[in-house]
Short mmCIF file of C-alpha atoms in Angstrom, two decimals:
data_model
loop_
_atom_site.label_atom_id
_atom_site.label_comp_id
_atom_site.label_asym_id
_atom_site.label_seq_id
_atom_site.Cartn_x
_atom_site.Cartn_y
_atom_site.Cartn_z
CA MET A 184 -5.40 44.50 -77.23
CA TYR A 185 -5.34 44.14 -73.46
CA ILE A 186 -9.03 43.23 -73.44
CA LEU A 187 -8.42 40.45 -75.98
CA LEU A 188 -5.52 39.14 -73.90
CA ILE A 189 -7.65 39.10 -70.76
CA ILE A 190 -10.43 37.26 -72.60
CA LEU A 191 -7.91 34.72 -73.90
CA ILE A 192 -6.52 34.13 -70.40
CA ILE A 193 -10.02 33.68 -69.01
CA LEU A 194 -10.87 31.16 -71.74
CA ILE A 195 -7.68 29.20 -71.10
CA LEU A 196 -8.33 29.11 -67.35
CA PHE A 197 -11.92 28.03 -67.94
CA GLU A 198 -10.76 25.21 -70.23
CA LEU A 199 -8.19 24.11 -67.65
CA TYR A 200 -10.83 24.16 -64.91
CA THR A 201 -13.14 21.99 -67.00
CA LEU A 202 -10.36 19.51 -67.76
CA LEU A 203 -9.44 19.19 -64.08
CA LEU A 204 -13.07 18.32 -63.28
CA GLN A 205 -13.22 15.50 -65.83
CA CYS A 206 -15.77 12.75 -65.24
CA ARG A 207 -16.79 9.72 -67.28
CA LYS A 208 -20.27 9.82 -68.77
CA GLY A 209 -22.97 7.22 -69.12
CA HIS A 210 -21.77 4.02 -67.45
CA PRO A 211 -24.44 1.40 -68.34
CA ARG A 212 -24.55 -0.15 -64.85
CA TRP A 213 -26.10 3.03 -63.41
CA LYS A 214 -29.47 1.85 -64.71
CA PHE A 215 -29.55 -0.72 -61.91
CA LEU A 216 -27.64 1.18 -59.22
CA ARG A 217 -30.05 4.14 -59.46
CA LEU A 218 -32.95 1.95 -58.33
CA TRP A 219 -31.82 1.81 -54.70
CA ARG A 220 -31.34 3.74 -51.51
CA TYR A 221 -28.19 2.91 -49.59
CA ALA A 222 -27.90 2.36 -45.85
CA HIS A 223 -24.80 4.06 -44.44
CA ARG A 224 -22.43 1.45 -42.99
CA GLY A 225 -25.31 -0.99 -43.22
CA TYR A 226 -28.78 -0.45 -41.77
CA HIS A 227 -27.46 -0.08 -38.23
CA ASP A 228 -29.43 0.78 -35.12
CA GLN A 229 -27.16 1.53 -32.17
CA PRO A 230 -26.66 0.22 -29.59
CA GLN A 231 -28.19 -3.13 -30.60
CA ILE A 232 -26.99 -3.20 -34.22
CA PRO A 233 -23.54 -1.59 -34.68
CA GLU A 234 -22.41 0.12 -37.85
CA ASN A 235 -20.55 -2.02 -40.41
CA SER A 236 -21.65 -5.22 -38.66
CA MET A 237 -23.06 -8.40 -40.15
CA ALA A 238 -26.33 -7.65 -38.37
CA ALA A 239 -26.51 -4.22 -40.02
CA PHE A 240 -25.91 -5.70 -43.46
CA ARG A 241 -28.46 -8.47 -42.95
CA ARG A 242 -30.98 -5.82 -41.90
CA ALA A 243 -30.28 -3.77 -45.03
CA VAL A 244 -30.93 -6.78 -47.25
CA ALA A 245 -34.07 -7.72 -45.29
CA TYR A 246 -35.48 -4.21 -45.82
CA HIS A 247 -34.47 -4.24 -49.51
CA TYR A 248 -31.90 -1.46 -49.24
CA GLY A 249 -28.49 -1.31 -50.74
CA ALA A 250 -25.63 -0.63 -48.35
CA GLU A 251 -22.51 1.47 -48.15
CA LEU A 252 -19.50 -0.02 -46.38
CA ASP A 253 -15.84 0.80 -45.72
CA VAL A 254 -12.82 -1.44 -46.25
CA HIS A 255 -9.26 -1.34 -44.92
CA LEU A 256 -6.35 -3.50 -46.06
CA MET A 257 -4.88 -5.50 -43.19
CA ARG A 258 -1.36 -6.78 -42.62
CA ASP A 259 -2.12 -10.21 -44.08
CA GLY A 260 -3.91 -8.90 -47.19
CA HIS A 261 -7.45 -9.43 -45.93
CA LEU A 262 -9.98 -6.60 -46.05
CA ALA A 263 -11.68 -5.49 -42.84
CA VAL A 264 -15.08 -3.80 -43.06
CA ILE A 265 -14.75 -0.87 -40.68
CA HIS A 266 -14.80 2.91 -41.02
CA ASP A 267 -11.96 4.10 -38.77
CA ALA A 268 -8.40 2.88 -39.03
CA SER A 269 -8.31 2.94 -35.23
CA LEU A 270 -10.50 0.50 -33.29
CA LYS A 271 -10.81 2.94 -30.38
CA ARG A 272 -14.26 4.34 -31.23
CA THR A 273 -15.92 1.14 -32.42
CA ALA A 274 -14.20 -1.56 -30.33
CA GLY A 275 -12.51 0.34 -27.50
CA ALA A 276 -9.03 -0.81 -28.46
CA GLU A 277 -5.92 1.30 -29.07
CA VAL A 278 -4.92 -0.53 -32.23
CA LEU A 279 -4.91 0.20 -35.95
CA VAL A 280 -6.69 -2.25 -38.21
CA GLU A 281 -3.88 -2.14 -40.80
CA ASP A 282 -1.59 -3.73 -38.19
CA LEU A 283 -3.84 -6.75 -37.64
CA THR A 284 -4.38 -10.08 -39.37
CA ALA A 285 -7.78 -11.62 -39.97
CA GLU A 286 -7.18 -14.05 -37.10
CA GLU A 287 -6.25 -11.24 -34.70
CA LEU A 288 -9.31 -9.24 -35.75
CA LYS A 289 -11.62 -11.94 -34.38
CA GLN A 290 -10.93 -11.00 -30.76
CA TYR A 291 -12.57 -7.56 -31.03
CA ARG A 292 -16.27 -6.83 -30.56
CA LEU A 293 -18.26 -3.87 -31.85
CA GLU A 294 -19.76 -1.29 -29.50
CA GLY A 295 -20.23 -3.62 -26.53
CA THR A 296 -22.17 -6.24 -28.49
CA GLU A 297 -21.20 -9.74 -29.61
CA GLU A 298 -20.83 -8.53 -33.20
CA ARG A 299 -17.33 -8.95 -34.67
CA ILE A 300 -15.66 -6.71 -37.24
CA PRO A 301 -16.40 -8.59 -40.47
CA LEU A 302 -14.19 -9.27 -43.45
CA LEU A 303 -15.36 -8.16 -46.88
CA GLU A 304 -15.48 -11.79 -47.96
CA GLU A 305 -17.96 -12.48 -45.14
CA VAL A 306 -20.25 -9.59 -46.08
CA LEU A 307 -20.45 -10.12 -49.83
CA PRO A 308 -22.41 -13.43 -49.79
CA LEU A 309 -25.29 -11.62 -48.02
CA PHE A 310 -25.76 -9.43 -51.09
CA GLU A 311 -25.32 -12.00 -53.86
CA GLY A 312 -28.24 -11.71 -56.26
CA LYS A 313 -29.89 -9.16 -53.98
CA THR A 314 -29.30 -5.48 -53.30
CA PRO A 315 -26.18 -3.54 -54.40
CA LEU A 316 -23.21 -2.17 -52.48
CA ILE A 317 -21.23 1.05 -52.42
CA VAL A 318 -17.72 -0.02 -51.39
CA GLU A 319 -15.54 2.76 -49.97
CA LEU A 320 -11.79 2.21 -50.14
CA LYS A 321 -10.06 3.64 -47.05
CA SER A 322 -6.41 4.04 -48.03
CA GLU A 323 -3.77 4.36 -45.33
CA ARG A 324 0.02 4.70 -45.38
CA GLY A 325 0.11 5.08 -49.16
CA ASN A 326 -1.46 1.66 -49.83
CA TYR A 327 -3.97 2.96 -52.42
CA ASN A 328 -2.81 0.65 -55.25
CA GLU A 329 -2.62 -2.46 -53.07
CA LEU A 330 -6.00 -1.67 -51.50
CA ALA A 331 -7.77 -1.19 -54.83
CA GLU A 332 -6.27 -4.36 -56.25
CA ALA A 333 -7.13 -6.44 -53.18
CA ALA A 334 -10.71 -5.16 -53.10
CA CYS A 335 -11.25 -6.01 -56.76
CA ALA A 336 -9.83 -9.50 -56.26
CA VAL A 337 -12.35 -10.19 -53.48
CA LEU A 338 -15.29 -8.58 -55.29
CA ASP A 339 -14.58 -10.72 -58.36
CA ARG A 340 -15.36 -13.85 -56.38
CA TYR A 341 -19.00 -12.93 -55.69
CA ARG A 342 -22.04 -12.21 -57.81
CA VAL A 343 -22.75 -8.82 -56.28
CA ALA A 344 -23.79 -5.55 -57.93
CA TYR A 345 -21.54 -2.78 -56.65
CA CYS A 346 -19.68 0.44 -57.28
CA VAL A 347 -16.46 1.66 -55.65
CA GLU A 348 -15.71 5.07 -54.16
CA SER A 349 -12.87 6.73 -52.28
CA PHE A 350 -11.70 10.07 -50.94
CA ASP A 351 -8.31 9.13 -52.40
CA PRO A 352 -8.28 9.82 -56.18
CA ARG A 353 -5.27 7.54 -56.52
CA CYS A 354 -7.55 4.57 -55.83
CA LEU A 355 -9.76 5.72 -58.69
CA ARG A 356 -6.73 6.18 -60.92
CA TRP A 357 -5.81 2.52 -60.32
CA LEU A 358 -9.36 1.46 -61.20
CA LYS A 359 -9.36 3.61 -64.33
CA LYS A 360 -6.17 1.97 -65.53
CA HIS A 361 -6.69 -1.63 -64.44
CA ARG A 362 -10.45 -2.13 -64.01
CA PRO A 363 -12.23 0.44 -66.20
CA GLU A 364 -15.45 -1.60 -66.25
CA ILE A 365 -16.06 -0.91 -62.54
CA VAL A 366 -18.29 2.04 -61.64
CA ARG A 367 -16.07 4.40 -59.65
CA GLY A 368 -16.82 7.52 -57.63
CA GLN A 369 -14.98 10.42 -56.04
CA LEU A 370 -15.92 11.13 -52.42
CA SER A 371 -15.78 14.72 -51.28
CA GLY A 372 -17.31 17.56 -49.32
CA ASN A 373 -15.86 20.41 -47.30
CA LEU A 374 -12.82 18.38 -46.29
CA LEU A 375 -10.94 21.25 -44.67
CA ARG A 376 -13.87 21.76 -42.30
CA ASP A 377 -14.70 18.11 -41.65
CA GLY A 378 -11.20 16.74 -41.23
CA GLN A 379 -11.69 13.98 -43.80
CA GLY A 380 -8.57 12.79 -45.55
CA SER A 381 -6.37 12.97 -42.47
CA GLY A 382 -2.69 13.04 -43.32
CA GLN A 383 -3.28 15.06 -46.49
CA SER A 384 -1.95 18.58 -46.88
CA LYS A 385 -4.30 21.53 -46.72
CA LEU A 386 -3.66 22.17 -50.40
CA THR A 387 -4.66 18.61 -51.29
CA LEU A 388 -7.82 18.86 -49.18
CA PHE A 389 -8.65 22.16 -50.88
CA LEU A 390 -8.26 20.61 -54.33
CA LEU A 391 -10.27 17.52 -53.38
CA SER A 392 -13.07 19.61 -51.89
CA ARG A 393 -13.39 21.41 -55.22
CA LEU A 394 -13.03 18.21 -57.24
CA LEU A 395 -9.93 19.55 -58.96
CA MET A 396 -8.25 16.13 -58.85
CA ASN A 397 -11.03 14.39 -60.80
CA PHE A 398 -8.77 14.14 -63.84
CA LEU A 399 -6.74 11.43 -62.07
CA GLY A 400 -9.61 8.96 -61.87
CA LYS A 401 -12.35 10.35 -64.15
CA PRO A 402 -15.15 9.23 -61.81
CA ASP A 403 -18.57 7.97 -62.90
CA PHE A 404 -20.19 9.62 -59.89
CA ILE A 405 -19.49 12.21 -57.23
CA ALA A 406 -20.40 11.22 -53.66
CA TYR A 407 -20.65 14.59 -51.92
CA ASN A 408 -21.67 15.71 -48.45
CA HIS A 409 -25.23 16.92 -49.01
CA LEU A 410 -24.63 19.84 -46.61
CA ASP A 411 -22.08 21.26 -49.06
CA ARG A 412 -24.01 20.99 -52.33
CA ASP A 413 -23.61 24.68 -53.16
CA ASN A 414 -20.09 23.87 -54.38
CA ILE A 415 -19.65 25.30 -57.88
CA SER A 416 -17.41 22.43 -59.02
CA LEU A 417 -20.06 19.87 -58.11
CA ARG A 418 -22.68 21.85 -59.99
CA TRP A 419 -20.41 22.08 -63.03
CA CYS A 420 -19.70 18.31 -62.99
CA ARG A 421 -23.42 17.67 -63.01
CA LYS A 422 -24.17 20.21 -65.73
CA PHE A 423 -21.25 19.67 -68.11
CA TYR A 424 -20.34 16.01 -67.56
CA LYS A 425 -23.85 14.82 -66.58
CA VAL A 426 -22.28 12.94 -63.68
CA GLN A 427 -24.43 11.18 -61.09
CA GLU A 428 -24.46 12.81 -57.65
CA VAL A 429 -24.64 10.60 -54.55
CA SER A 430 -25.57 12.42 -51.33
CA TRP A 431 -24.15 11.44 -47.94
CA THR A 432 -25.09 11.16 -45.14
CA VAL A 433 -28.83 11.94 -45.11
CA ARG A 434 -30.59 11.78 -41.74
CA SER A 435 -34.20 12.76 -42.41
CA LYS A 436 -36.94 11.70 -44.79
CA GLN A 437 -37.65 15.31 -45.68
CA LYS A 438 -34.07 15.91 -46.83
CA MET A 439 -34.01 12.56 -48.64
CA THR A 440 -37.15 13.47 -50.58
CA ALA A 441 -35.72 16.84 -51.59
CA LEU A 442 -32.46 15.30 -52.79
CA GLU A 443 -34.19 12.57 -54.74
CA ARG A 444 -36.28 15.22 -56.49
CA ASP A 445 -32.95 16.64 -57.63
CA ASN A 446 -31.98 13.21 -59.04
CA CYS A 447 -29.46 12.38 -56.31
CA LEU A 448 -28.88 8.89 -55.00
CA VAL A 449 -29.08 8.84 -51.21
CA ILE A 450 -26.91 7.25 -48.53
CA PHE A 451 -29.00 7.41 -45.35
CA GLU A 452 -28.84 6.56 -41.66
CA LYS A 453 -30.74 6.97 -38.37
CA PHE A 454 -34.24 6.91 -39.88
CA ASP A 455 -36.54 4.59 -41.80
CA PRO A 456 -36.89 5.91 -45.36
CA ARG A 457 -40.29 4.24 -45.66
CA GLY A 458 -41.64 5.73 -42.44
CA GLU A 459 -44.04 8.66 -42.11
#
């Protein structure tokens, strides 16, 4: 009797685990998106070509790569293409991008160059009819719904192939409810170690690292730190839900080749994927 009860409990827990990891299968747009490698924050080359700059995105298109980029929602509703909320690292300014307007953003320059921090609406025309984008939504101060809605409104204005990803599953939940046709992806990795998802509790970071909040957004792909691929939840998503894995951030051709043999899409930086 006790053995049967233990087996029943194990089966229930296994079913719950599988439900928490839910992904969406077989989005038709993957047929095109799988054809590309993606340059991380554009095909940058510091110090001459800063990350997430117009020059980096032009270079990605010129070399026939897709690009990954990051967007923040600013005070006036515009979307800035920049990774950090703070401009300290990239522009040497003690200011948060969410507190700025598009006009105020123009005064800052990237990494000592003449490159400005671009708006999403400035970047998208570069990719129209050309290579695709991975758009990462960087939610701050609980603005996940407003950010997702604003990004979709801008993306709708341009003929660009793209998918959307975020560390915040609430962004994906908004997409699932309001824009189910968009390819959406859950970003993750060892978040407790890496400090991603700042402002989140340790419990939330633990759940996100193990993809146990997938049920909120039912992602089409999992974008996972390639250094942490031994994660059992990631392996189960691939095996059971047949979800696409996207590997970030790859910094050698050897690693890229190994990941592509395992059917991963690659987000790369700091090397030429076509080089020897």
